[in-house]
Amino acid sequence: MKLITSGPQVLNGDVAVSGAKNSATRLLAASLLTNEPVRLRNFPLALEDGKAKMAFIRQMGASVIERPEISELDIHAASLSFDPIEDFELPIRTTYLLAAGALAREGRARVPYPGGCKIGSRGYDLHVMVWEKLGCEVVETEPFIEVKGSLKGGLIDFPLSTVGGTENALMCASVAEGETEIRNAYVTPEVHDLIAFLREMGARIELEGASHIRVHGAGGPLRGASYSVMPDRIEALTWIVLGAVSGGTLRIANVPFDTMEVPLIHLRDCGIDLYRNAEGVMISPDCIGKHGIQPFELACGTHPGVITDMQSFFTFLGLFANGRSKVFDYRYPERIAYVSELARFAPDALEAQPGRITTYGPTPLKGAHGRSTDLRGSMTLVMAALCAQGESQVEGVEMALRGYNNLADKLAALGAECAWLD
């Protein structure tokens, strides 16, 4: 899919942050841990990743009813099996979370390779470890990873902190028989959301400190629940940064302040003073200090800091700052492919090497053709296209639609004129 637009465009109006992608798709998988009905409120139904997972679990036998007018999703997995599945190509990373529900019912699961990675890449070693530590046998076949066995509590000591591994361990341990201890867990706000949902379903989970978890397994399926997905902190930052540089007035609702304190501190320190109330912000040219946006240096890392998914938006902001800014990321140093595409809009204003990005601002953005390299990078190119002088095209913009619910409609409501071409 390609986006075509001409700018610069001044955006004005109201926009509401949707339910968090990195929570919603996990809660959708967790809804398979019960034979009873589940209702997920504030669910981002238009996300491509969510659509793909919903289609897959329907094939597994679950009832999934979408209510787009109220952003709700009803799931009822009275029965569940991988036997009807013929195509195991699922273009999402969190396929491993589909195992726990089937293991709790019939002791076997066929898991699509995460994100389409094949035998040999082994980007799922920690998930194999989770299943084996909890008493299962794991066999890698050509179309899928086969997991067999009765889940039993055990000790899971991750050699490195992992969000996905922590989520998989929590879900499997909740329906296992006996107690599971999880060490070196990575508990992000989205993992907190998963824990809260599992507790609503009857799971007994004790969080000790920041990285130690005990789960007292139910020995089988949990109970049904109704739960509201947390707002998306990454989407909230996206709209705030776009509002700061586009010259209009944006009123952004449903902002999860408690999950993004450090990123907001960085925005304040570079001269952006937001008008805020209990659940939202307003940003306009009046929010920018008299000396403009100030250059900054920051390092991406783990929560509660600036996470890597926020990196590209601070890089984009640096193009509007009055001087040289630097963004460091030694946790994921190679996630810089989008920089060369963003540089098409800002020639000679960006430098990148593994772990470090430098911007030289302020620089006027010029219309360009950019190609999406990843989800967040794709959204950054969309922002650049809206702010650039002249016509721009962004190819592969469907990547942005994986993480931004109703993106085209939200931009149109703010006055953006864009063509979205298949």
CSV table of C-alpha atoms in Angstrom, one decimal:
chain,number,residue,atom,x,y,z
A,1,MET,CA,0.0,0.0,0.0
A,2,LYS,CA,1.2,3.5,-0.8
A,3,LEU,CA,0.3,6.9,0.8
A,4,ILE,CA,0.5,10.0,-1.4
A,5,THR,CA,0.1,13.5,0.1
A,6,SER,CA,1.3,17.1,-0.4
A,7,GLY,CA,2.4,19.4,2.4
A,8,PRO,CA,3.1,21.0,4.6
A,9,GLN,CA,-0.2,20.3,6.2
A,10,VAL,CA,-1.4,22.0,9.4
A,11,LEU,CA,-3.4,19.5,11.5
A,12,ASN,CA,-6.2,20.6,13.9
A,13,GLY,CA,-8.8,18.7,15.9
A,14,ASP,CA,-9.4,15.9,18.3
A,15,VAL,CA,-7.9,12.5,18.3
A,16,ALA,CA,-8.3,9.6,20.8
A,17,VAL,CA,-5.5,7.1,21.6
A,18,SER,CA,-6.7,3.6,20.9
A,19,GLY,CA,-6.1,0.4,23.0
A,20,ALA,CA,-2.4,-0.6,23.0
A,21,LYS,CA,-1.4,-2.9,20.2
A,22,ASN,CA,1.3,-4.5,22.4
A,23,SER,CA,-1.4,-5.3,25.0
A,24,ALA,CA,-4.5,-6.1,22.9
A,25,THR,CA,-2.9,-8.9,20.8
A,26,ARG,CA,-1.6,-10.5,24.0
A,27,LEU,CA,-5.0,-10.3,25.7
A,28,LEU,CA,-6.6,-11.8,22.6
A,29,ALA,CA,-4.4,-14.8,23.0
A,30,ALA,CA,-5.0,-15.0,26.7
A,31,SER,CA,-8.8,-15.1,26.1
A,32,LEU,CA,-8.2,-18.6,24.8
A,33,LEU,CA,-7.3,-19.8,28.4
A,34,THR,CA,-11.0,-20.2,29.3
A,35,ASN,CA,-14.0,-22.1,28.0
A,36,GLU,CA,-16.2,-19.2,29.1
A,37,PRO,CA,-17.0,-15.9,27.3
A,38,VAL,CA,-14.6,-13.0,27.4
A,39,ARG,CA,-15.2,-9.4,26.5
A,40,LEU,CA,-12.3,-7.1,25.6
A,41,ARG,CA,-13.2,-3.4,25.7
A,42,ASN,CA,-11.2,-0.5,24.1
A,43,PHE,CA,-9.9,-3.1,21.6
A,44,PRO,CA,-8.2,-1.7,18.5
A,45,LEU,CA,-10.2,-3.7,16.0
A,46,ALA,CA,-8.7,-2.2,12.8
A,47,LEU,CA,-5.1,-3.2,13.5
A,48,GLU,CA,-3.7,-5.6,10.9
A,49,ASP,CA,-1.9,-7.7,13.5
A,50,GLY,CA,-5.2,-8.1,15.5
A,51,LYS,CA,-7.1,-9.0,12.3
A,52,ALA,CA,-4.6,-11.7,11.4
A,53,LYS,CA,-4.7,-13.2,14.9
A,54,MET,CA,-8.5,-13.1,15.1
A,55,ALA,CA,-8.8,-14.9,11.7
A,56,PHE,CA,-6.4,-17.6,13.0
A,57,ILE,CA,-8.2,-18.3,16.3
A,58,ARG,CA,-11.5,-18.5,14.4
A,59,GLN,CA,-10.0,-21.3,12.4
A,60,MET,CA,-9.1,-22.9,15.7
A,61,GLY,CA,-12.7,-23.0,16.6
A,62,ALA,CA,-13.2,-19.9,18.7
A,63,SER,CA,-16.1,-17.5,18.3
A,64,VAL,CA,-14.9,-13.9,17.7
A,65,ILE,CA,-17.5,-11.2,17.4
A,66,GLU,CA,-16.4,-7.6,16.6
A,67,ARG,CA,-18.3,-4.6,17.8
A,68,PRO,CA,-16.5,-1.7,16.0
A,69,GLU,CA,-19.1,0.9,17.0
A,70,ILE,CA,-18.0,0.6,20.6
A,71,SER,CA,-14.5,-0.9,20.1
A,72,GLU,CA,-15.3,-4.2,21.8
A,73,LEU,CA,-14.5,-7.8,21.1
A,74,ASP,CA,-16.3,-10.9,22.3
A,75,ILE,CA,-14.4,-14.2,22.3
A,76,HIS,CA,-15.8,-17.6,23.3
A,77,ALA,CA,-13.3,-20.5,22.9
A,78,ALA,CA,-15.6,-23.3,24.1
A,79,SER,CA,-13.5,-25.7,22.1
A,80,LEU,CA,-10.1,-25.2,20.6
A,81,SER,CA,-7.9,-27.2,18.3
A,82,PHE,CA,-5.1,-26.7,15.7
A,83,ASP,CA,-6.3,-29.7,13.7
A,84,PRO,CA,-8.5,-27.6,11.2
A,85,ILE,CA,-5.5,-25.3,10.4
A,86,GLU,CA,-4.0,-25.9,7.0
A,87,ASP,CA,-2.0,-22.7,6.5
A,88,PHE,CA,0.5,-21.9,9.3
A,89,GLU,CA,1.9,-18.8,7.7
A,90,LEU,CA,1.0,-16.0,10.2
A,91,PRO,CA,2.8,-12.7,9.7
A,92,ILE,CA,3.0,-11.7,13.4
A,93,ARG,CA,5.6,-12.2,16.1
A,94,THR,CA,3.4,-13.4,19.0
A,95,THR,CA,2.3,-16.7,17.5
A,96,TYR,CA,3.8,-18.5,20.5
A,97,LEU,CA,1.1,-17.1,22.8
A,98,LEU,CA,-1.5,-19.3,21.0
A,99,ALA,CA,0.0,-22.5,22.6
A,100,ALA,CA,-1.2,-22.2,26.2
A,101,GLY,CA,-4.9,-22.4,25.5
A,102,ALA,CA,-4.7,-25.5,23.5
A,103,LEU,CA,-2.2,-27.1,25.9
A,104,ALA,CA,-4.6,-26.5,28.8
A,105,ARG,CA,-7.3,-28.3,26.9
A,106,GLU,CA,-5.8,-31.2,25.0
A,107,GLY,CA,-2.1,-31.2,25.8
A,108,ARG,CA,-0.8,-30.4,22.3
A,109,ALA,CA,-0.4,-27.3,20.2
A,110,ARG,CA,0.9,-26.4,16.7
A,111,VAL,CA,2.5,-23.0,16.8
A,112,PRO,CA,3.2,-21.0,13.6
A,113,TYR,CA,6.8,-19.8,13.5
A,114,PRO,CA,7.0,-16.3,14.9
A,115,GLY,CA,6.8,-13.7,12.1
A,116,GLY,CA,7.4,-16.3,9.5
A,117,CYS,CA,10.9,-17.1,10.6
A,118,LYS,CA,12.0,-20.6,9.6
A,119,ILE,CA,14.0,-23.5,11.1
A,120,GLY,CA,17.5,-22.4,11.7
A,121,SER,CA,16.9,-18.8,12.7
A,122,ARG,CA,15.9,-19.9,16.3
A,123,GLY,CA,14.4,-16.5,17.2
A,124,TYR,CA,12.1,-18.4,19.6
A,125,ASP,CA,14.6,-20.3,21.8
A,126,LEU,CA,13.3,-18.7,25.0
A,127,HIS,CA,9.8,-19.9,24.2
A,128,VAL,CA,11.0,-23.4,23.6
A,129,MET,CA,12.7,-23.1,27.0
A,130,VAL,CA,9.4,-22.1,28.6
A,131,TRP,CA,7.5,-25.0,27.3
A,132,GLU,CA,10.2,-27.5,28.2
A,133,LYS,CA,10.7,-26.1,31.7
A,134,LEU,CA,6.9,-26.6,32.2
A,135,GLY,CA,7.0,-30.2,31.2
A,136,CYS,CA,6.3,-30.2,27.5
A,137,GLU,CA,8.2,-31.8,24.5
A,138,VAL,CA,8.9,-29.5,21.6
A,139,VAL,CA,9.6,-30.6,18.1
A,140,GLU,CA,10.3,-28.3,15.2
A,141,THR,CA,8.6,-29.4,11.9
A,142,GLU,CA,8.7,-27.7,8.6
A,143,PRO,CA,5.3,-25.9,8.9
A,144,PHE,CA,5.0,-25.3,12.6
A,145,ILE,CA,6.5,-25.9,16.1
A,146,GLU,CA,4.7,-28.8,17.8
A,147,VAL,CA,4.4,-28.7,21.6
A,148,LYS,CA,3.0,-31.7,23.5
A,149,GLY,CA,2.6,-32.5,27.2
A,150,SER,CA,0.7,-31.6,30.3
A,151,LEU,CA,1.7,-28.2,31.7
A,152,LYS,CA,3.3,-28.5,35.1
A,153,GLY,CA,4.8,-25.8,37.3
A,154,GLY,CA,8.5,-25.3,37.3
A,155,LEU,CA,11.4,-22.8,37.5
A,156,ILE,CA,11.9,-20.4,34.5
A,157,ASP,CA,15.1,-18.4,34.8
A,158,PHE,CA,15.5,-16.3,31.7
A,159,PRO,CA,19.2,-15.7,30.7
A,160,LEU,CA,18.1,-12.2,29.4
A,161,SER,CA,15.0,-10.1,30.1
A,162,THR,CA,12.3,-10.8,27.5
A,163,VAL,CA,8.8,-9.4,27.1
A,164,GLY,CA,7.6,-12.2,24.9
A,165,GLY,CA,9.1,-14.9,27.0
A,166,THR,CA,7.6,-13.4,30.1
A,167,GLU,CA,4.1,-13.2,28.5
A,168,ASN,CA,4.4,-16.8,27.3
A,169,ALA,CA,5.5,-18.0,30.8
A,170,LEU,CA,2.7,-16.1,32.5
A,171,MET,CA,0.0,-17.6,30.3
A,172,CYS,CA,1.3,-21.2,30.4
A,173,ALA,CA,2.0,-21.1,34.1
A,174,SER,CA,-1.6,-19.7,34.8
A,175,VAL,CA,-3.1,-22.9,33.4
A,176,ALA,CA,-0.4,-25.3,34.6
A,177,GLU,CA,-0.6,-27.6,37.5
A,178,GLY,CA,1.4,-26.4,40.5
A,179,GLU,CA,3.6,-23.4,41.2
A,180,THR,CA,5.9,-21.7,38.7
A,181,GLU,CA,8.7,-19.2,39.6
A,182,ILE,CA,9.7,-16.8,36.8
A,183,ARG,CA,13.1,-15.1,37.3
A,184,ASN,CA,14.5,-12.1,35.3
A,185,ALA,CA,11.0,-11.3,34.0
A,186,TYR,CA,10.6,-8.1,31.9
A,187,VAL,CA,7.4,-6.4,33.3
A,188,THR,CA,6.4,-3.6,31.0
A,189,PRO,CA,3.1,-1.7,31.3
A,190,GLU,CA,1.7,-4.1,28.7
A,191,VAL,CA,2.8,-7.1,30.8
A,192,HIS,CA,1.2,-5.5,33.8
A,193,ASP,CA,-2.0,-5.3,31.7
A,194,LEU,CA,-1.7,-9.0,30.9
A,195,ILE,CA,-1.2,-9.8,34.6
A,196,ALA,CA,-4.3,-7.8,35.5
A,197,PHE,CA,-6.4,-9.5,32.9
A,198,LEU,CA,-5.2,-13.0,34.0
A,199,ARG,CA,-6.1,-12.1,37.5
A,200,GLU,CA,-9.6,-11.1,36.4
A,201,MET,CA,-9.8,-14.6,34.9
A,202,GLY,CA,-8.9,-16.1,38.2
A,203,ALA,CA,-5.1,-16.6,37.9
A,204,ARG,CA,-3.1,-16.4,41.1
A,205,ILE,CA,-0.1,-14.3,40.2
A,206,GLU,CA,2.3,-12.6,42.7
A,207,LEU,CA,4.7,-10.0,41.4
A,208,GLU,CA,7.7,-9.6,43.7
A,209,GLY,CA,9.9,-6.6,42.9
A,210,ALA,CA,10.4,-5.6,39.3
A,211,SER,CA,11.4,-8.9,37.7
A,212,HIS,CA,10.3,-11.9,39.9
A,213,ILE,CA,7.0,-13.6,39.5
A,214,ARG,CA,5.2,-16.5,41.2
A,215,VAL,CA,2.2,-18.1,39.6
A,216,HIS,CA,0.0,-20.7,41.3
A,217,GLY,CA,-1.4,-22.6,38.4
A,218,ALA,CA,-5.1,-23.4,38.1
A,219,GLY,CA,-4.4,-26.9,36.6
A,220,GLY,CA,-6.7,-26.1,33.7
A,221,PRO,CA,-8.7,-23.4,32.0
A,222,LEU,CA,-9.5,-20.2,33.8
A,223,ARG,CA,-12.9,-18.4,34.0
A,224,GLY,CA,-14.4,-15.8,31.7
A,225,ALA,CA,-13.9,-12.0,32.2
A,226,SER,CA,-14.6,-8.5,30.9
A,227,TYR,CA,-11.6,-6.2,30.7
A,228,SER,CA,-10.5,-2.9,29.1
A,229,VAL,CA,-7.3,-2.8,27.1
A,230,MET,CA,-4.9,-0.1,28.3
A,231,PRO,CA,-4.3,3.0,26.0
A,232,ASP,CA,-1.3,2.8,23.7
A,233,ARG,CA,1.6,4.9,25.1
A,234,ILE,CA,3.5,4.7,21.7
A,235,GLU,CA,0.5,6.1,19.8
A,236,ALA,CA,0.1,8.8,22.4
A,237,LEU,CA,3.7,9.9,21.9
A,238,THR,CA,3.2,9.8,18.1
A,239,TRP,CA,0.4,12.3,18.2
A,240,ILE,CA,2.1,14.6,20.7
A,241,VAL,CA,5.3,14.8,18.6
A,242,LEU,CA,3.2,15.4,15.4
A,243,GLY,CA,1.3,18.1,17.2
A,244,ALA,CA,4.4,19.8,18.4
A,245,VAL,CA,5.9,20.2,14.9
A,246,SER,CA,2.9,20.5,12.6
A,247,GLY,CA,1.8,24.0,13.7
A,248,GLY,CA,-1.8,23.2,14.5
A,249,THR,CA,-3.8,22.5,17.6
A,250,LEU,CA,-4.4,18.9,18.6
A,251,ARG,CA,-6.4,17.7,21.6
A,252,ILE,CA,-5.3,14.2,22.4
A,253,ALA,CA,-7.6,12.1,24.6
A,254,ASN,CA,-7.0,8.8,26.4
A,255,VAL,CA,-3.3,9.5,27.2
A,256,PRO,CA,-1.7,6.9,29.6
A,257,PHE,CA,0.4,9.3,31.6
A,258,ASP,CA,1.4,6.7,34.2
A,259,THR,CA,3.2,4.6,31.5
A,260,MET,CA,5.1,7.4,29.8
A,261,GLU,CA,6.5,9.6,32.5
A,262,VAL,CA,10.1,9.6,31.3
A,263,PRO,CA,9.3,10.3,27.6
A,264,LEU,CA,7.2,13.2,28.7
A,265,ILE,CA,10.1,14.5,30.9
A,266,HIS,CA,12.3,14.5,27.8
A,267,LEU,CA,9.7,16.5,25.8
A,268,ARG,CA,9.4,19.0,28.6
A,269,ASP,CA,13.2,19.4,28.8
A,270,CYS,CA,13.4,20.2,25.1
A,271,GLY,CA,11.0,23.0,25.4
A,272,ILE,CA,7.5,21.5,24.9
A,273,ASP,CA,5.1,22.5,27.6
A,274,LEU,CA,1.9,20.5,27.2
A,275,TYR,CA,-1.5,21.6,28.4
A,276,ARG,CA,-2.9,18.6,30.2
A,277,ASN,CA,-5.8,17.3,32.4
A,278,ALA,CA,-6.5,14.0,34.0
A,279,GLU,CA,-6.8,12.0,30.8
A,280,GLY,CA,-5.5,14.0,27.8
A,281,VAL,CA,-3.4,16.8,26.5
A,282,MET,CA,-3.7,19.8,24.2
A,283,ILE,CA,-0.7,20.9,22.1
A,284,SER,CA,-0.4,24.0,20.0
A,285,PRO,CA,2.3,26.5,18.9
A,286,ASP,CA,1.8,28.2,22.3
A,287,CYS,CA,3.3,25.0,23.9
A,288,ILE,CA,6.7,25.6,22.3
A,289,GLY,CA,9.0,27.9,24.3
A,290,LYS,CA,10.2,31.2,23.0
A,291,HIS,CA,13.5,29.7,22.0
A,292,GLY,CA,11.9,26.9,20.0
A,293,ILE,CA,12.4,23.2,20.4
A,294,GLN,CA,15.8,22.6,22.1
A,295,PRO,CA,18.3,20.0,21.0
A,296,PHE,CA,18.6,17.0,23.2
A,297,GLU,CA,20.4,13.7,23.9
A,298,LEU,CA,18.7,10.6,25.2
A,299,ALA,CA,19.2,6.9,25.4
A,300,CYS,CA,16.6,4.3,24.6
A,301,GLY,CA,16.4,1.3,26.9
A,302,THR,CA,13.8,-0.5,29.0
A,303,HIS,CA,10.7,0.8,30.6
A,304,PRO,CA,10.3,3.3,32.4
A,305,GLY,CA,12.7,5.0,30.0
A,306,VAL,CA,12.3,5.7,26.3
A,307,ILE,CA,11.8,2.3,24.7
A,308,THR,CA,13.1,1.5,21.2
A,309,ASP,CA,9.6,1.7,19.7
A,310,MET,CA,9.7,5.4,20.6
A,311,GLN,CA,13.1,6.0,19.1
A,312,SER,CA,12.1,7.1,15.6
A,313,PHE,CA,9.7,9.8,16.9
A,314,PHE,CA,12.5,11.4,18.9
A,315,THR,CA,14.7,11.2,15.9
A,316,PHE,CA,12.0,13.0,13.9
A,317,LEU,CA,11.6,15.6,16.6
A,318,GLY,CA,15.3,16.3,16.4
A,319,LEU,CA,14.9,17.5,12.9
A,320,PHE,CA,12.9,20.5,14.3
A,321,ALA,CA,15.2,21.2,17.2
A,322,ASN,CA,17.6,24.2,17.2
A,323,GLY,CA,20.9,22.4,17.0
A,324,ARG,CA,22.4,18.9,17.1
A,325,SER,CA,20.5,16.1,18.8
A,326,LYS,CA,21.6,12.5,19.5
A,327,VAL,CA,19.5,9.4,20.1
A,328,PHE,CA,21.4,6.4,21.5
A,329,ASP,CA,20.1,2.8,21.5
A,330,TYR,CA,22.5,0.1,22.5
A,331,ARG,CA,19.8,-2.4,23.4
A,332,TYR,CA,18.8,-2.7,19.8
A,333,PRO,CA,21.6,-0.9,17.9
A,334,GLU,CA,20.7,-2.2,14.5
A,335,ARG,CA,17.2,-0.7,14.4
A,336,ILE,CA,18.2,2.2,12.2
A,337,ALA,CA,17.1,1.1,8.8
A,338,TYR,CA,14.4,3.8,8.7
A,339,VAL,CA,16.9,6.6,9.1
A,340,SER,CA,18.1,6.4,5.5
A,341,GLU,CA,14.5,6.6,4.3
A,342,LEU,CA,13.7,9.5,6.6
A,343,ALA,CA,16.9,11.2,5.3
A,344,ARG,CA,15.2,11.5,1.9
A,345,PHE,CA,13.0,14.1,3.4
A,346,ALA,CA,15.8,15.9,5.2
A,347,PRO,CA,19.0,15.6,3.1
A,348,ASP,CA,22.3,16.1,5.1
A,349,ALA,CA,20.4,16.4,8.4
A,350,LEU,CA,20.7,12.8,9.6
A,351,GLU,CA,23.6,10.5,10.5
A,352,ALA,CA,23.3,7.0,11.8
A,353,GLN,CA,25.5,4.2,12.9
A,354,PRO,CA,24.7,1.2,15.1
A,355,GLY,CA,23.5,2.4,18.4
A,356,ARG,CA,23.6,6.2,17.6
A,357,ILE,CA,21.6,8.6,15.5
A,358,THR,CA,22.5,12.3,15.1
A,359,THR,CA,20.1,15.0,13.7
A,360,TYR,CA,21.0,18.5,12.7
A,361,GLY,CA,18.1,20.9,13.0
A,362,PRO,CA,16.2,22.8,12.3
A,363,THR,CA,15.9,21.6,8.8
A,364,PRO,CA,13.0,22.2,6.3
A,365,LEU,CA,11.6,18.9,5.1
A,366,LYS,CA,11.2,18.4,1.4
A,367,GLY,CA,8.8,16.1,-0.4
A,368,ALA,CA,10.3,12.7,-1.2
A,369,HIS,CA,9.5,9.1,-1.9
A,370,GLY,CA,10.2,6.9,1.2
A,371,ARG,CA,9.9,3.1,1.7
A,372,SER,CA,8.8,1.7,5.0
A,373,THR,CA,11.2,-0.6,6.8
A,374,ASP,CA,9.3,-1.3,10.0
A,375,LEU,CA,6.1,-0.4,11.8
A,376,ARG,CA,7.3,2.7,13.8
A,377,GLY,CA,9.6,3.8,11.0
A,378,SER,CA,6.7,3.7,8.6
A,379,MET,CA,4.6,6.0,10.8
A,380,THR,CA,7.6,8.4,11.0
A,381,LEU,CA,7.7,8.6,7.2
A,382,VAL,CA,4.0,9.4,7.2
A,383,MET,CA,4.7,12.3,9.7
A,384,ALA,CA,7.5,13.5,7.5
A,385,ALA,CA,5.4,13.4,4.4
A,386,LEU,CA,2.7,15.5,6.1
A,387,CYS,CA,5.2,18.1,7.2
A,388,ALA,CA,7.3,18.3,4.1
A,389,GLN,CA,7.1,20.9,1.4
A,390,GLY,CA,5.7,19.4,-1.8
A,391,GLU,CA,4.4,16.0,-2.8
A,392,SER,CA,5.5,12.8,-1.0
A,393,GLN,CA,4.9,9.1,-1.3
A,394,VAL,CA,5.4,6.5,1.4
A,395,GLU,CA,5.5,2.9,0.1
A,396,GLY,CA,4.7,0.0,2.4
A,397,VAL,CA,2.5,2.1,4.6
A,398,GLU,CA,0.5,-1.0,5.6
A,399,MET,CA,3.3,-1.5,8.1
A,400,ALA,CA,2.0,1.5,10.0
A,401,LEU,CA,-1.5,0.1,9.9
A,402,ARG,CA,-0.2,-2.9,11.9
A,403,GLY,CA,0.2,-0.6,14.9
A,404,TYR,CA,-2.1,2.4,14.4
A,405,ASN,CA,-5.8,1.8,14.8
A,406,ASN,CA,-8.0,3.6,12.2
A,407,LEU,CA,-5.0,5.7,11.1
A,408,ALA,CA,-6.5,6.9,7.9
A,409,ASP,CA,-9.7,8.0,9.6
A,410,LYS,CA,-7.9,9.7,12.4
A,411,LEU,CA,-5.7,11.7,10.1
A,412,ALA,CA,-8.7,12.7,7.9
A,413,ALA,CA,-10.5,13.9,11.1
A,414,LEU,CA,-7.5,16.2,11.8
A,415,GLY,CA,-7.8,17.7,8.3
A,416,ALA,CA,-5.0,15.7,6.6
A,417,GLU,CA,-5.5,15.1,2.9
A,418,CYS,CA,-4.0,11.8,1.9
A,419,ALA,CA,-4.5,9.2,-0.8
A,420,TRP,CA,-4.2,5.5,0.3
A,421,LEU,CA,-3.5,3.3,-2.7
A,422,ASP,CA,-3.4,-0.5,-2.8
